[in-house]
Amino acid sequence: NAGVMQNPRHLVRRRGQEARLRCSPMKGHSHVYWYRQLPEEGLKFMVYLQKENIIDESGMPKERFSAEFPKEGPSILRIQQVVRGDSAAYFCASSPLRGARNGQPQHFGDGTRLSIL
Amino acid sequence: KNEVEQSPQNLTAQEGEFITINCSYSVGISALHWLQQHPGGGIVSLFMLSSGKKKHGRLIATINIQEKHSSLHITASHPRDSAVYICAVDSNTGNQFYFGTGTSLTVIP
């Protein structure tokens, strides 16, 4: 069974460009979570999605950031007009059901390390 | 103040030592997770627990719900245990998942 697949592993963008980060959940998982890990800081929740629905985006910056999880294909975290402060590791996790309430742990991907020049 | 606090922030141990990492949280939770992150690598889920104690090999995790505290123990530590250990809680209100800042463990041969 393939785990959670994130690509690319490393992404370099110049200020003002767009960054697209992809996450393919584990087979059979319909819940996806995105987290951001800033340098020297802990992980922070960004957004929780189910297929075709954003359930909770309370951790997403109000501007430039968006996320989707279409019926077919991976979940995408999109950052428009990137700035230096967006440099971070972005992790995706998936679960088959809604988290611990159903006794399901989250499975994490290896992350995408985004560097802004 | 963070919802999840870990201690110590950094820990160096000799191979074979018994290691304890502590985690305190301030929110209501449905479960607590211990995660392991290797340098430049991904995150692996070690334990998910909502009560009592769990053991997996040389790793033991305990939680005290009343005191809002959890510990991760490593017995007979080995250099390959060197990693960052992260405590995270699954909030029982909303969809938030709160993380501690991690404990960086180095085990010296």
CSV table of N, CA and C in Angstrom, one decimal, chain A residues 9 33 35 37 41-45 48 55-56 58-59 89 91 98-101 103-111 113, chain B residues 2-3 30-31 33 35 37-45 48 86 90-102:
chain,number,residue,atom,x,y,z
A,9,ARG,N,8.9,17.1,-3.7
A,9,ARG,CA,9.5,17.1,-2.4
A,9,ARG,C,10.1,18.5,-2.1
A,33,TYR,N,-5.7,16.6,5.3
A,33,TYR,CA,-5.4,17.8,6.1
A,33,TYR,C,-4.1,18.4,5.6
A,35,TYR,N,-0.9,21.0,6.7
A,35,TYR,CA,-0.2,21.6,7.8
A,35,TYR,C,1.0,22.4,7.3
A,37,GLN,N,4.8,24.0,8.4
A,37,GLN,CA,5.9,24.0,9.5
A,37,GLN,C,6.9,25.1,9.1
A,41,GLU,N,9.8,26.4,13.9
A,41,GLU,CA,8.5,26.5,14.6
A,41,GLU,C,7.8,25.1,14.5
A,42,GLY,N,6.7,24.9,15.3
A,42,GLY,CA,6.0,23.7,15.2
A,42,GLY,C,5.0,23.7,14.0
A,43,LEU,N,4.4,22.6,13.8
A,43,LEU,CA,3.4,22.4,12.8
A,43,LEU,C,2.1,23.2,13.1
A,44,LYS,N,1.5,23.7,12.1
A,44,LYS,CA,0.2,24.5,12.3
A,44,LYS,C,-0.8,24.0,11.3
A,45,PHE,N,-2.0,23.8,11.8
A,45,PHE,CA,-3.1,23.3,11.0
A,45,PHE,C,-3.5,24.4,10.0
A,48,TYR,N,-8.7,21.5,6.4
A,48,TYR,CA,-9.2,20.1,6.4
A,48,TYR,C,-10.3,20.0,5.3
A,55,ILE,N,-13.9,21.5,4.6
A,55,ILE,CA,-14.6,21.4,5.9
A,55,ILE,C,-14.2,22.5,6.9
A,56,ASP,N,-12.9,22.7,7.0
A,56,ASP,CA,-12.5,23.7,7.9
A,56,ASP,C,-11.2,24.4,7.4
A,58,SER,N,-9.9,27.2,8.8
A,58,SER,CA,-9.7,28.3,9.8
A,58,SER,C,-8.2,28.6,10.0
A,59,GLY,N,-7.3,27.7,9.5
A,59,GLY,CA,-5.9,27.9,9.7
A,59,GLY,C,-5.2,28.5,8.4
A,89,ALA,N,8.0,24.1,5.3
A,89,ALA,CA,7.6,22.7,4.9
A,89,ALA,C,6.1,22.5,5.0
A,91,PHE,N,3.0,19.9,5.0
A,91,PHE,CA,2.7,18.5,5.1
A,91,PHE,C,1.3,18.2,4.9
A,98,ARG,N,-13.1,10.7,9.9
A,98,ARG,CA,-12.8,11.9,10.7
A,98,ARG,C,-12.0,11.5,11.9
A,99,GLY,N,-10.7,11.5,11.8
A,99,GLY,CA,-9.8,11.5,13.0
A,99,GLY,C,-10.1,10.6,14.1
A,100,ALA,N,-9.7,11.0,15.3
A,100,ALA,CA,-9.7,10.1,16.4
A,100,ALA,C,-11.1,9.8,16.9
A,101,ARG,N,-12.1,10.6,16.5
A,101,ARG,CA,-13.5,10.3,16.9
A,101,ARG,C,-13.9,9.0,16.4
A,103,GLY,N,-11.5,6.7,15.8
A,103,GLY,CA,-10.4,5.8,16.1
A,103,GLY,C,-9.4,5.7,15.0
A,104,GLN,N,-9.3,6.8,14.1
A,104,GLN,CA,-8.4,6.7,13.0
A,104,GLN,C,-7.3,7.7,13.1
A,105,PRO,N,-6.1,7.3,13.1
A,105,PRO,CA,-4.9,8.2,13.1
A,105,PRO,C,-4.8,8.8,11.8
A,106,GLN,N,-4.0,9.9,11.7
A,106,GLN,CA,-3.7,10.5,10.5
A,106,GLN,C,-2.3,9.9,10.0
A,107,HIS,N,-2.3,9.7,8.7
A,107,HIS,CA,-1.0,9.3,8.0
A,107,HIS,C,-0.4,10.4,7.3
A,108,PHE,N,0.8,10.7,7.5
A,108,PHE,CA,1.5,11.9,7.0
A,108,PHE,C,2.3,11.6,5.7
A,109,GLY,N,2.4,12.5,4.8
A,109,GLY,CA,3.3,12.5,3.7
A,109,GLY,C,4.7,13.0,4.1
A,110,ASP,N,5.6,12.9,3.2
A,110,ASP,CA,7.0,13.4,3.5
A,110,ASP,C,7.2,14.9,3.4
A,111,GLY,N,6.1,15.6,3.0
A,111,GLY,CA,6.2,17.0,2.9
A,111,GLY,C,6.8,17.6,1.7
A,113,ARG,N,9.0,20.9,0.7
A,113,ARG,CA,9.8,22.0,1.2
A,113,ARG,C,9.8,23.1,0.2
B,2,ASN,N,0.8,28.4,24.0
B,2,ASN,CA,0.4,27.3,23.1
B,2,ASN,C,-0.5,26.3,23.7
B,3,GLU,N,-1.4,25.8,22.9
B,3,GLU,CA,-2.3,24.8,23.4
B,3,GLU,C,-1.6,23.5,23.8
B,30,SER,N,-10.0,14.7,21.9
B,30,SER,CA,-10.5,13.3,21.7
B,30,SER,C,-9.4,12.3,21.6
B,31,ALA,N,-8.2,12.7,21.3
B,31,ALA,CA,-7.0,11.8,21.3
B,31,ALA,C,-5.8,12.7,21.3
B,33,HIS,N,-1.6,12.4,20.1
B,33,HIS,CA,-0.7,11.7,19.2
B,33,HIS,C,0.7,12.0,19.5
B,35,LEU,N,4.3,11.8,17.4
B,35,LEU,CA,4.8,11.7,16.1
B,35,LEU,C,6.3,11.8,16.1
B,37,GLN,N,9.7,12.8,13.7
B,37,GLN,CA,10.2,13.4,12.5
B,37,GLN,C,11.7,13.4,12.4
B,38,HIS,N,12.2,12.7,11.3
B,38,HIS,CA,13.6,12.7,11.1
B,38,HIS,C,14.1,13.9,10.3
B,39,PRO,N,15.3,14.3,10.5
B,39,PRO,CA,15.8,15.5,9.8
B,39,PRO,C,15.6,15.4,8.3
B,40,GLY,N,15.0,16.4,7.7
B,40,GLY,CA,14.7,16.4,6.3
B,40,GLY,C,13.7,15.4,5.8
B,41,GLY,N,13.1,14.7,6.8
B,41,GLY,CA,12.2,13.6,6.4
B,41,GLY,C,10.7,13.9,6.7
B,42,GLY,N,10.0,12.9,6.5
B,42,GLY,CA,8.5,13.0,6.8
B,42,GLY,C,8.2,12.7,8.3
B,43,ILE,N,6.9,12.6,8.5
B,43,ILE,CA,6.4,12.5,9.9
B,43,ILE,C,5.8,11.1,10.0
B,44,VAL,N,6.1,10.4,11.0
B,44,VAL,CA,5.6,9.1,11.3
B,44,VAL,C,4.7,9.1,12.5
B,45,SER,N,3.6,8.6,12.5
B,45,SER,CA,2.7,8.5,13.7
B,45,SER,C,3.2,7.3,14.5
B,48,MET,N,-1.4,6.8,18.9
B,48,MET,CA,-2.6,7.6,19.1
B,48,MET,C,-3.3,7.0,20.4
B,86,ILE,N,7.2,14.8,18.4
B,86,ILE,CA,6.1,15.9,18.4
B,86,ILE,C,4.9,15.3,19.1
B,90,ASP,N,-5.8,16.1,19.1
B,90,ASP,CA,-7.0,16.2,18.3
B,90,ASP,C,-8.1,16.8,19.1
B,91,SER,N,-8.4,18.1,18.8
B,91,SER,CA,-9.4,18.8,19.6
B,91,SER,C,-10.8,18.1,19.5
B,92,ASN,N,-11.5,18.1,20.7
B,92,ASN,CA,-12.8,17.6,20.6
B,92,ASN,C,-13.9,18.6,20.3
B,93,THR,N,-13.4,19.8,19.9
B,93,THR,CA,-14.4,20.8,19.4
B,93,THR,C,-13.8,21.3,18.1
B,94,GLY,N,-14.6,21.3,17.1
B,94,GLY,CA,-14.0,21.7,15.8
B,94,GLY,C,-13.1,20.7,15.2
B,95,ASN,N,-12.3,21.1,14.2
B,95,ASN,CA,-11.5,20.2,13.5
B,95,ASN,C,-10.0,20.4,13.7
B,96,GLN,N,-9.7,21.2,14.8
B,96,GLN,CA,-8.3,21.6,15.0
B,96,GLN,C,-7.4,20.4,15.5
B,97,PHE,N,-6.2,20.4,15.0
B,97,PHE,CA,-5.2,19.5,15.4
B,97,PHE,C,-4.0,20.4,15.9
B,98,TYR,N,-3.7,20.4,17.2
B,98,TYR,CA,-2.7,21.3,17.7
B,98,TYR,C,-1.4,20.5,18.0
B,99,PHE,N,-0.3,21.1,17.7
B,99,PHE,CA,1.0,20.5,17.8
B,99,PHE,C,1.9,21.2,18.8
B,100,GLY,N,2.7,20.4,19.5
B,100,GLY,CA,3.8,21.0,20.3
B,100,GLY,C,4.9,21.4,19.4
B,101,THR,N,5.9,22.1,19.9
B,101,THR,CA,7.0,22.5,19.0
B,101,THR,C,8.1,21.4,18.9
B,102,GLY,N,7.9,20.3,19.6
B,102,GLY,CA,8.8,19.2,19.3
B,102,GLY,C,9.9,19.1,20.3
